[in-house]
Coordinates of C-alpha atoms and ligand atoms in Angstrom, one line a residue:
M2 CA 0.0 0.0 -0.1
I3 CA 1.3 3.5 -0.8
D4 CA 0.5 7.0 0.3
F5 CA 1.2 10.0 -2.0
Y6 CA 0.0 13.2 -3.3
L7 CA -1.3 13.6 -6.8
N8 CA -1.8 17.1 -8.2
G9 CA -2.2 18.3 -4.6
Q10 CA -4.7 15.7 -3.5
R11 CA -3.9 13.0 -1.0
Q12 CA -4.0 9.4 -2.0
S13 CA -4.1 7.1 0.8
G14 CA -3.7 3.2 1.0
V15 CA -3.4 2.8 -2.8
E16 CA -2.9 -1.0 -3.3
V17 CA -0.6 -2.0 -6.2
P18 CA 1.4 -5.1 -7.1
P19 CA 5.2 -4.5 -6.7
D20 CA 5.9 -4.5 -10.6
T21 CA 3.3 -1.7 -11.3
S22 CA 4.6 1.5 -12.9
V23 CA 3.6 5.0 -12.3
L24 CA 2.2 5.1 -15.7
E25 CA 0.0 1.8 -15.2
L26 CA -1.2 3.3 -11.9
L27 CA -2.2 6.6 -13.4
R28 CA -3.9 5.2 -16.5
T29 CA -5.6 2.0 -15.3
R30 CA -6.1 2.6 -11.6
L31 CA -6.5 6.4 -11.1
G32 CA -8.2 7.3 -14.5
K33 CA -5.7 9.9 -15.3
T34 CA -5.0 9.3 -19.0
G35 CA -3.3 12.5 -19.9
T36 CA 0.0 10.8 -19.4
K37 CA 0.8 8.8 -22.6
E38 CA 2.6 5.6 -23.3
G39 CA 4.9 5.6 -26.3
C40 CA 7.8 3.3 -26.1
A41 CA 7.5 1.9 -22.4
S42 CA 11.2 1.9 -22.3
G43 CA 12.2 5.4 -21.1
D44 CA 13.2 6.5 -24.6
C45 CA 10.5 8.8 -26.0
G46 CA 9.4 10.9 -23.0
A47 CA 5.6 10.8 -23.8
C48 CA 4.9 9.5 -20.3
T49 CA 7.0 12.3 -18.5
V50 CA 5.6 13.3 -15.2
T51 CA 7.1 15.5 -12.4
I52 CA 7.8 14.2 -9.0
G53 CA 8.2 16.4 -6.0
E54 CA 10.3 15.1 -3.0
P55 CA 11.2 16.9 0.1
N56 CA 14.8 18.2 0.2
A57 CA 16.9 18.6 3.4
D58 CA 15.1 21.9 4.2
G59 CA 11.8 20.4 3.9
E60 CA 10.8 22.0 0.5
L61 CA 9.6 20.0 -2.3
E62 CA 12.0 19.7 -5.3
Y63 CA 10.5 18.8 -8.5
R64 CA 12.1 16.7 -11.1
T65 CA 11.0 14.9 -14.3
A66 CA 10.7 11.1 -14.5
N67 CA 9.6 8.5 -17.2
A68 CA 6.4 7.2 -15.6
C69 CA 6.5 4.0 -17.9
I70 CA 9.8 2.8 -15.9
T71 CA 9.2 4.3 -12.6
P72 CA 7.9 1.8 -9.8
A73 CA 4.6 3.1 -8.5
H74 CA 5.8 2.1 -4.9
Q75 CA 8.6 4.7 -5.2
L76 CA 5.8 7.3 -5.0
Q77 CA 5.4 6.7 -1.3
G78 CA 5.8 10.3 0.4
C79 CA 6.1 12.0 -3.0
H80 CA 4.0 14.7 -4.9
L81 CA 3.3 13.4 -8.3
V82 CA 2.4 16.1 -10.7
T83 CA 0.7 15.2 -14.1
V84 CA -0.5 17.3 -17.0
E85 CA -3.9 17.2 -15.5
G86 CA -2.7 19.2 -12.5
L87 CA -1.1 22.3 -14.2
A88 CA -4.1 24.6 -15.2
R89 CA -5.7 26.8 -12.6
G90 CA -9.4 26.4 -13.6
D91 CA -9.7 27.5 -17.1
A92 CA -6.3 29.4 -17.1
L93 CA -3.5 27.3 -18.6
H94 CA -0.1 27.1 -17.0
P95 CA 2.5 29.2 -19.0
A96 CA 4.1 25.9 -20.2
Q97 CA 0.6 25.0 -21.8
A98 CA -0.2 28.5 -23.0
A99 CA 3.1 28.9 -24.7
M100 CA 2.7 25.6 -26.5
V101 CA -0.6 26.6 -27.8
E102 CA 0.5 29.9 -28.9
C103 CA 3.5 28.7 -30.6
H104 CA 1.6 25.9 -32.4
A105 CA 3.9 23.5 -30.8
S106 CA 1.6 20.5 -31.0
Q107 CA 0.3 18.5 -34.0
C108 CA -0.9 15.0 -33.3
G109 CA -0.4 15.7 -29.7
F110 CA 1.0 12.3 -28.5
C111 CA 4.2 13.8 -27.2
T112 CA 2.7 17.0 -26.0
P113 CA 1.7 16.0 -22.3
G114 CA 5.4 14.8 -21.8
I115 CA 6.8 17.9 -23.4
V116 CA 4.5 20.2 -21.3
M117 CA 5.7 18.3 -18.1
S118 CA 9.3 18.9 -19.1
L119 CA 8.5 22.6 -19.7
F120 CA 6.6 22.8 -16.4
T121 CA 9.5 21.4 -14.5
L122 CA 11.9 23.9 -16.2
H123 CA 9.5 26.8 -15.5
E124 CA 9.2 25.6 -11.8
N125 CA 13.0 25.4 -11.5
Q126 CA 13.4 28.7 -13.1
R127 CA 10.8 30.3 -10.8
R128 CA 12.9 29.1 -7.9
T129 CA 16.4 29.8 -9.1
P130 CA 16.2 32.2 -12.1
A131 CA 19.0 31.7 -14.6
P132 CA 19.5 32.4 -18.5
L133 CA 17.8 30.0 -20.6
T134 CA 20.8 29.0 -22.6
Q135 CA 20.9 26.4 -25.5
A136 CA 22.5 24.0 -23.1
R137 CA 19.8 24.3 -20.6
L138 CA 17.0 23.8 -23.2
E139 CA 18.7 20.8 -24.5
Q140 CA 19.0 19.4 -21.0
A141 CA 15.3 20.0 -20.3
L142 CA 14.0 18.6 -23.5
G143 CA 16.6 16.1 -24.7
G144 CA 14.4 13.3 -23.4
N145 CA 11.2 14.3 -25.3
L146 CA 10.8 13.1 -28.8
C147 CA 8.2 14.8 -31.3
R148 CA 7.8 13.1 -34.6
C149 CA 5.3 15.4 -36.3
T150 CA 5.4 19.0 -35.0
G151 CA 9.1 19.6 -35.3
Y152 CA 11.3 21.1 -32.6
R153 CA 11.4 24.8 -33.5
P154 CA 8.0 25.7 -32.2
I155 CA 8.5 23.7 -29.0
R156 CA 11.8 25.6 -28.5
D157 CA 9.9 28.7 -29.0
A158 CA 7.5 27.8 -26.4
A159 CA 10.2 27.1 -23.9
L160 CA 11.8 30.4 -24.7
T161 CA 8.6 32.5 -24.4
M162 CA 6.7 30.7 -21.5
G163 CA 8.5 33.0 -19.0
D164 CA 6.8 36.1 -20.6
Y165 CA 3.3 34.7 -19.6
P166 CA 1.4 35.7 -16.3
D167 CA 2.7 33.2 -13.7
T168 CA -0.6 31.3 -13.5
H169 CA 0.5 28.5 -11.2
P170 CA -1.7 25.4 -10.2
S171 CA -3.8 26.0 -7.1
W172 CA -2.0 23.3 -5.1
A173 CA 1.1 25.6 -5.3
D174 CA -0.8 27.9 -3.0
D175 CA -1.0 25.3 -0.3
P176 CA 1.7 26.2 2.3
G177 CA 1.1 22.9 4.0
L178 CA 1.7 20.6 1.1
A179 CA 5.4 20.1 1.6
V180 CA 5.0 19.3 5.3
D181 CA 2.2 16.9 4.6
V182 CA 4.3 15.1 2.0
G183 CA 7.3 15.0 4.5
K184 CA 5.1 13.5 7.1
Q185 CA 3.9 10.9 4.6
R186 CA 7.5 10.0 3.8
Q187 CA 8.3 9.3 7.4
A188 CA 5.4 6.8 7.7
A189 CA 6.3 3.2 7.9
P190 CA 8.1 1.8 4.9
A191 CA 6.0 0.1 2.3
E192 CA 6.0 -3.6 2.7
L193 CA 3.5 -5.0 0.2
A194 CA 1.0 -7.7 0.7
G195 CA -0.4 -9.5 -2.3
Q196 CA 1.8 -11.1 -4.9
G197 CA 5.4 -10.8 -3.8
H198 CA 7.0 -7.9 -1.9
F199 CA 8.2 -4.4 -2.3
S200 CA 10.4 -3.4 0.6
A201 CA 11.8 0.1 1.1
P202 CA 14.3 0.0 4.0
R203 CA 15.5 3.2 5.4
D204 CA 19.0 2.2 6.7
L205 CA 21.8 -0.1 6.1
A206 CA 21.0 -2.3 9.0
A207 CA 17.4 -2.9 7.6
L208 CA 18.9 -3.4 4.1
R209 CA 21.4 -6.1 5.4
R210 CA 18.6 -7.8 7.3
L211 CA 16.4 -8.0 4.1
K212 CA 19.1 -9.3 2.0
A213 CA 19.8 -12.1 4.5
E214 CA 16.0 -12.9 4.7
R215 CA 15.4 -12.7 0.8
P216 CA 18.8 -13.0 -1.0
Q217 CA 16.8 -13.8 -4.3
A218 CA 14.9 -10.5 -4.1
R219 CA 15.9 -8.0 -6.8
L220 CA 17.4 -4.7 -5.8
V221 CA 16.0 -1.7 -7.4
A222 CA 17.3 1.8 -7.4
G223 CA 16.3 4.2 -10.2
A224 CA 14.7 1.2 -12.1
T225 CA 16.0 2.7 -15.4
D226 CA 17.6 -0.7 -16.3
L227 CA 15.7 -3.1 -14.1
W228 CA 12.1 -2.0 -15.2
L229 CA 12.8 -2.7 -18.9
E230 CA 12.8 -6.4 -17.8
T231 CA 9.1 -6.1 -17.2
T232 CA 8.1 -3.6 -20.0
Q233 CA 10.2 -5.2 -22.7
Q234 CA 10.7 -8.7 -21.6
L235 CA 7.5 -9.1 -19.6
K236 CA 9.3 -10.7 -16.8
A237 CA 7.7 -10.7 -13.3
L238 CA 9.3 -8.4 -10.9
D239 CA 7.3 -9.4 -7.7
D240 CA 10.1 -9.5 -5.0
L241 CA 11.9 -6.3 -4.8
I242 CA 14.1 -4.3 -2.3
D243 CA 14.3 -0.8 -2.9
V244 CA 17.6 0.9 -2.1
R245 CA 16.8 4.5 -2.9
R246 CA 15.8 5.5 0.6
V247 CA 18.7 3.8 2.5
A248 CA 20.4 6.8 4.3
E249 CA 23.9 5.4 4.1
L250 CA 23.6 4.7 0.2
N251 CA 22.6 8.3 -0.3
E252 CA 25.6 10.1 1.2
I253 CA 28.5 11.7 -0.5
D254 CA 31.5 11.9 1.8
A255 CA 34.6 13.9 1.1
T256 CA 37.9 12.4 2.5
D257 CA 41.5 13.6 2.1
D258 CA 42.0 11.1 -0.8
G259 CA 38.7 11.4 -2.6
W260 CA 35.0 10.9 -2.2
W261 CA 32.8 8.0 -1.1
I262 CA 29.6 8.3 -3.2
G263 CA 26.6 6.3 -2.0
A264 CA 25.5 3.7 -4.5
A265 CA 21.9 5.2 -4.5
V266 CA 22.9 8.8 -5.2
P267 CA 21.1 9.8 -8.5
L268 CA 23.3 11.0 -11.3
S269 CA 21.9 14.5 -11.5
R270 CA 23.0 14.9 -7.8
L271 CA 26.5 14.1 -8.7
E272 CA 26.9 16.8 -11.4
P273 CA 28.1 19.7 -9.1
L274 CA 30.9 17.3 -7.6
L275 CA 31.9 16.1 -11.0
E276 CA 32.0 19.6 -12.5
E277 CA 34.4 20.6 -9.9
A278 CA 36.6 17.5 -9.7
Y279 CA 36.4 16.0 -13.2
P280 CA 34.8 18.2 -15.8
A281 CA 35.3 15.7 -18.5
F282 CA 33.3 13.2 -16.4
A283 CA 30.6 15.8 -15.9
H284 CA 30.4 16.6 -19.5
L285 CA 29.8 12.8 -20.1
L286 CA 26.9 13.0 -17.7
H287 CA 25.3 15.7 -19.9
R288 CA 25.3 13.0 -22.7
F289 CA 24.1 10.2 -20.5
A290 CA 20.6 9.2 -21.3
S291 CA 18.1 12.2 -20.7
Q292 CA 17.3 14.4 -17.8
Q293 CA 14.4 12.3 -16.8
I294 CA 16.7 9.2 -16.6
R295 CA 19.6 11.1 -14.9
N296 CA 17.1 12.3 -12.2
R297 CA 16.6 8.7 -11.3
A298 CA 19.5 6.6 -12.4
T299 CA 22.3 5.9 -10.0
L300 CA 25.9 5.1 -10.2
G301 CA 25.4 2.0 -8.2
G302 CA 22.9 0.7 -10.7
N303 CA 25.2 1.6 -13.7
I304 CA 27.8 -0.4 -12.2
A305 CA 25.8 -3.4 -10.9
N306 CA 24.1 -3.6 -14.3
A307 CA 27.5 -4.4 -15.7
S308 CA 26.6 -3.7 -19.3
P309 CA 29.6 -3.6 -21.6
I310 CA 28.3 -0.3 -22.9
G311 CA 27.6 1.4 -19.5
D312 CA 29.0 5.0 -19.6
S313 CA 30.4 5.4 -16.1
P314 CA 32.4 2.2 -15.6
P315 CA 35.3 3.0 -18.2
V316 CA 35.7 6.4 -16.7
L317 CA 35.7 5.0 -13.1
L318 CA 38.3 2.3 -14.3
A319 CA 40.5 5.1 -15.8
L320 CA 40.4 6.8 -12.4
E321 CA 41.1 3.7 -10.4
A322 CA 37.7 3.8 -8.5
R323 CA 37.0 1.2 -5.8
L324 CA 33.8 -0.3 -4.7
L325 CA 32.4 -1.0 -1.2
L326 CA 30.4 -4.0 -1.1
D327 CA 28.2 -4.9 1.8
G328 CA 25.7 -7.5 3.1
P329 CA 24.7 -9.7 6.1
D330 CA 28.3 -11.3 6.0
G331 CA 30.1 -8.0 6.4
E332 CA 31.7 -5.5 4.0
R333 CA 34.7 -5.6 1.7
E334 CA 36.4 -3.3 -0.7
L335 CA 37.3 -4.1 -4.3
P336 CA 39.1 -2.4 -7.1
L337 CA 36.5 -1.7 -9.8
G338 CA 38.6 -3.6 -12.2
D339 CA 38.1 -6.8 -10.2
F340 CA 34.3 -6.4 -10.3
F341 CA 33.4 -7.1 -13.8
L342 CA 34.1 -10.9 -14.5
D343 CA 32.4 -11.7 -17.8
Y344 CA 29.4 -10.4 -19.8
K345 CA 26.9 -9.3 -17.2
K346 CA 28.8 -11.4 -14.5
T347 CA 30.2 -9.6 -11.5
A348 CA 32.0 -10.4 -8.2
L349 CA 28.8 -9.5 -6.2
A350 CA 27.6 -12.4 -4.0
D351 CA 23.9 -13.2 -4.0
N352 CA 23.4 -11.6 -0.6
E353 CA 25.6 -8.5 -1.3
F354 CA 25.0 -5.1 -2.5
I355 CA 27.1 -2.1 -3.6
R356 CA 27.1 0.4 -0.8
G357 CA 29.5 3.0 -2.2
I358 CA 32.0 4.0 -4.9
F359 CA 35.3 5.6 -4.0
L360 CA 36.2 8.3 -6.5
P361 CA 40.0 9.3 -5.9
R362 CA 40.9 13.0 -6.0
P363 CA 42.8 14.0 -9.2
A364 CA 46.5 14.7 -8.9
A365 CA 47.2 18.3 -9.7
D366 CA 48.6 17.5 -13.1
Q367 CA 46.3 14.7 -13.9
N368 CA 44.5 14.9 -17.4
L369 CA 41.2 13.0 -18.2
K370 CA 39.5 12.9 -21.5
V371 CA 36.2 11.0 -22.1
W372 CA 34.8 10.5 -25.6
K373 CA 31.5 8.9 -26.2
L374 CA 30.5 7.7 -29.8
S375 CA 26.9 7.1 -30.3
K376 CA 24.5 7.8 -33.2
R377 CA 22.5 10.5 -31.6
R378 CA 24.0 13.2 -29.3
E379 CA 21.1 13.3 -26.8
D380 CA 19.6 10.2 -25.1
D381 CA 21.6 7.5 -26.8
I382 CA 23.7 4.5 -25.6
S383 CA 27.4 4.3 -26.6
A384 CA 28.8 2.3 -29.4
V385 CA 32.2 3.0 -28.1
L386 CA 33.3 4.9 -25.0
A387 CA 36.9 5.9 -24.2
A388 CA 38.3 7.4 -21.0
F389 CA 41.8 8.3 -21.0
A390 CA 43.8 9.5 -18.0
W391 CA 47.5 10.6 -17.9
R392 CA 50.0 12.9 -16.5
L393 CA 52.8 14.7 -18.4
E394 CA 56.2 14.8 -16.6
E395 CA 59.0 16.4 -18.3
G396 CA 57.6 15.6 -21.8
V397 CA 56.8 12.0 -21.2
M398 CA 53.5 10.4 -20.3
R399 CA 53.1 8.9 -16.7
D400 CA 50.3 7.0 -14.9
V401 CA 48.6 6.2 -18.4
R402 CA 45.2 4.5 -17.8
L403 CA 43.1 3.8 -20.7
A404 CA 39.7 2.2 -20.4
F405 CA 37.1 1.3 -23.1
G406 CA 33.4 0.6 -23.2
G407 CA 31.8 -1.4 -26.0
M408 CA 34.9 -3.1 -27.1
A409 CA 34.7 -6.3 -25.1
A410 CA 32.3 -8.3 -23.0
I411 CA 33.0 -6.1 -20.0
P412 CA 34.2 -2.5 -19.6
R413 CA 38.0 -2.8 -19.3
R414 CA 41.3 -1.3 -19.2
V415 CA 44.0 -2.1 -21.9
P416 CA 47.2 -2.8 -20.1
R417 CA 49.4 -3.5 -23.1
T418 CA 48.3 -0.3 -24.8
E419 CA 48.9 1.6 -21.7
A420 CA 52.4 0.0 -21.4
A421 CA 53.2 1.2 -24.9
L422 CA 52.6 4.8 -23.7
E423 CA 53.9 4.8 -20.2
G424 CA 57.1 6.7 -19.9
Q425 CA 57.1 7.7 -23.6
A426 CA 56.8 11.1 -25.2
P427 CA 53.4 11.5 -27.1
S428 CA 55.3 10.7 -30.5
L429 CA 53.9 9.2 -33.6
E430 CA 56.1 6.2 -32.9
A431 CA 54.8 5.6 -29.4
F432 CA 51.1 5.9 -30.5
A433 CA 51.7 3.7 -33.4
A434 CA 52.9 1.0 -30.9
A435 CA 49.9 1.7 -28.6
K436 CA 47.4 1.4 -31.7
A437 CA 49.1 -2.0 -32.6
A438 CA 48.8 -3.2 -29.0
L439 CA 45.0 -2.1 -28.8
D440 CA 44.4 -4.0 -32.1
Q441 CA 45.6 -7.2 -30.4
E442 CA 44.1 -6.6 -27.0
L443 CA 40.4 -5.9 -27.9
S444 CA 37.9 -7.9 -29.8
P445 CA 34.6 -6.2 -29.9
M446 CA 31.4 -7.6 -31.2
S447 CA 29.2 -6.5 -34.0
D448 CA 25.6 -5.3 -33.1
V449 CA 23.1 -2.7 -34.0
R450 CA 25.3 0.1 -32.7
G451 CA 28.4 -0.7 -34.8
S452 CA 30.3 -3.5 -36.5
A453 CA 33.4 -5.0 -34.9
E454 CA 35.5 -3.4 -37.6
Y455 CA 34.0 0.0 -36.9
R456 CA 34.5 -0.3 -33.2
K457 CA 38.1 -1.2 -33.6
L458 CA 38.9 1.7 -36.1
A459 CA 37.0 4.2 -33.9
A460 CA 38.8 3.1 -30.8
A461 CA 42.3 3.5 -32.7
N462 CA 41.1 6.9 -34.0
L463 CA 40.3 8.1 -30.5
L464 CA 43.9 7.2 -29.5
E465 CA 45.0 9.3 -32.5
R466 CA 42.8 12.1 -31.3
L467 CA 44.4 11.8 -27.9
R468 CA 47.9 12.2 -29.5
L469 CA 46.9 15.3 -31.6
M470 CA 45.4 16.8 -28.4
I471 CA 48.7 16.3 -26.4
D472 CA 51.0 17.3 -29.2
T473 CA 50.7 21.1 -29.0
T474 CA 52.9 21.5 -32.0
H475 CA 49.9 20.7 -34.1
N476 CA 47.6 23.6 -33.2
D477 CA 46.1 23.7 -36.6
T478 CA 44.2 20.4 -35.7
K479 CA 42.8 22.2 -32.6
V480 CA 39.7 23.4 -34.6
T481 CA 38.8 19.9 -35.9
L482 CA 39.1 18.4 -32.5
D483 CA 37.0 20.9 -30.9
A484 CA 34.4 20.6 -33.7
Y485 CA 33.9 16.8 -33.0
A486 CA 34.6 16.8 -29.3
H487 CA 31.5 15.6 -27.4
Ligands
FAD511 C1 16.1 5.6 -22.1 C2 17.4 5.1 -21.4 C3 18.7 5.7 -21.9 C4 19.9 5.2 -21.2 N1 21.0 5.7 -21.5 C5 22.1 5.4 -20.9 C6 23.4 6.0 -21.2 O1 23.5 6.9 -22.0 N2 24.5 5.4 -20.7 C7 24.3 4.4 -19.7 O2 25.5 4.0 -19.2 N3 23.2 3.9 -19.4 C8 22.0 4.3 -19.9 N4 20.8 3.7 -19.5 C9 20.9 2.7 -18.6 C10 20.6 3.1 -17.2 O3 19.9 4.3 -17.2 C11 21.9 3.2 -16.4 O4 22.6 1.9 -16.3 C12 21.6 3.6 -14.8 O5 22.8 4.1 -14.1 C13 21.0 2.4 -14.0 O6 20.8 2.9 -12.7 P1 19.4 2.6 -11.9 O7 19.6 3.2 -10.6 O8 18.4 3.0 -12.7 O9 19.4 1.1 -11.7 P2 18.4 -0.1 -11.6 O10 17.6 -0.1 -13.0 O11 17.5 0.2 -10.4 O12 19.1 -1.3 -11.4 C14 20.0 -1.9 -12.4 C15 20.7 -3.1 -11.9 O13 21.6 -2.9 -10.7 C16 21.1 -3.5 -9.6 N5 21.3 -2.7 -8.4 C17 20.9 -1.4 -8.3 N6 21.4 -0.9 -7.3 C18 22.3 -1.7 -6.7 C19 23.2 -1.8 -5.6 N7 23.3 -0.8 -4.7 N8 23.9 -2.9 -5.3 C20 23.8 -4.0 -6.2 N9 23.0 -4.1 -7.3 C21 22.2 -2.9 -7.5 C22 19.6 -3.9 -9.8 O14 19.2 -5.1 -9.2 C23 19.7 -4.2 -11.3 O15 20.1 -5.4 -11.6 C24 19.7 4.1 -20.2 C25 18.4 3.7 -19.8 C26 17.4 4.1 -20.5 C27 16.0 3.4 -20.0
FES512 S1 6.5 5.7 -22.8 FE1 8.2 6.4 -23.9 S2 9.5 7.2 -22.3 FE2 7.8 6.2 -21.3
FES513 S1 3.0 16.4 -31.9 FE1 2.9 14.3 -32.9 S2 4.7 13.6 -32.0 FE2 4.8 15.5 -31.3

């Protein structure tokens, strides 16, 4: 049973099976059909809703989510806002009014999702005004596809909605809403009766206990990978332990050597730290899925999912990150490089979970470059991802760590290629030797994202790009490099 608020209205004791999505709950149980289903896989954004959760100051912070892959149980103690909850009587919300005025809707299928992304942008803009740059617009709308109107009118709506009178929904006038949602959140964790379980422990001790009692239960964090098992493969997900509310898994602790990042910290919360410590990693996050996904996806989920094309593992490998694994039998630390064993196989025992990820502080002269190759710039999975870390000491490369995604059954470093560059000047000869080693060291597969030949060539070309970047005697190549740098 879950308790939450929907468009300012309290919903109490809503009974839903564990594998019900927010979209299913809305459309089939609550009669709210404004939210549409397009792909049911988090790709199109037609189902975008806004979820308000209390922050440390007790205020509700609103973020977009894909309702099709968000577990309904995770609404416990949240304020869910849908397209039905925006207008104030007959007066449209500025996001809606601007969409009408700019003729930004044709068949209308994508429109509720786009309106919710614009509403969330408007809401955040109202709280923290900032210029609506191209980058911010891309961020807000990159997870919403429109197949008939075209994006110019939608962009116009985004740029002009701030000029409309601020007609906010009537629930926004309720000063007690945040307090009420906060109280609901503190209520007893949801332990579902009916078919299977959905448990939402609040602390490490409870998570360990549940893992001991139900080692077979699937862990769920942001659900942006897991939920596809039910929407795409029609598998039952009827025994789930939700790690999102476990306090210890939500902490970011700074130490002298680096940062322990809780496994359940959503990617969007990581951005400020990465902007500061590793701008190249932060830049990659802007190309990781969409804002809707980044608001929910966690670093722990990205690692545990162990996909050969997951974006963060190669970067974390190049930075020599470590994992803290935990469970009823105790905790242990493991270099990330020892975690991935084979395709989707990891060193995690059945009753273990990832508690945290240690990100070392960069050395003063450390360099990091991360390049993601994918067919689309927004909301696409990598064909190849390269993460290169190195230092230059008296003209030679030191601490060279090169890692790739999409080039083997697991994300991995390439020790022989690294050895070819370690202690060498970034010369044509050294890089030729590195490319030869790389050719021997990796055997990628062919799939819809790229053939094995393409991947090999692309990986070697990324090494060449690295050489051109380091070799400052070739300034004339800089323009080309910047033009393609994503
Ligand atoms: C539209 C779309 C676009 C995407 N784009 C990208 C992309 O560009 N790059 C990319 O890398 N990925 C992408 N993904 C995949 C996904 O978003 C990421 O892998 C994400 O980081 C998974 O995190 P999560 O919290 O949602 O994990 P979940 O889906 O909740 O869990 C994933 C797996 O990890 C396990 N798990 C979760 N937390 C823990 C834990 N603490 N300990 C042990 N096991 C745990 C779960 O049991 C499950 O097996 C995309 C997904 C979608 C739907
Ligand atoms: S229906 Fe396409 S993202 Fe949810
Ligand atoms: S209006 Fe038809 S898909 Fe966007």
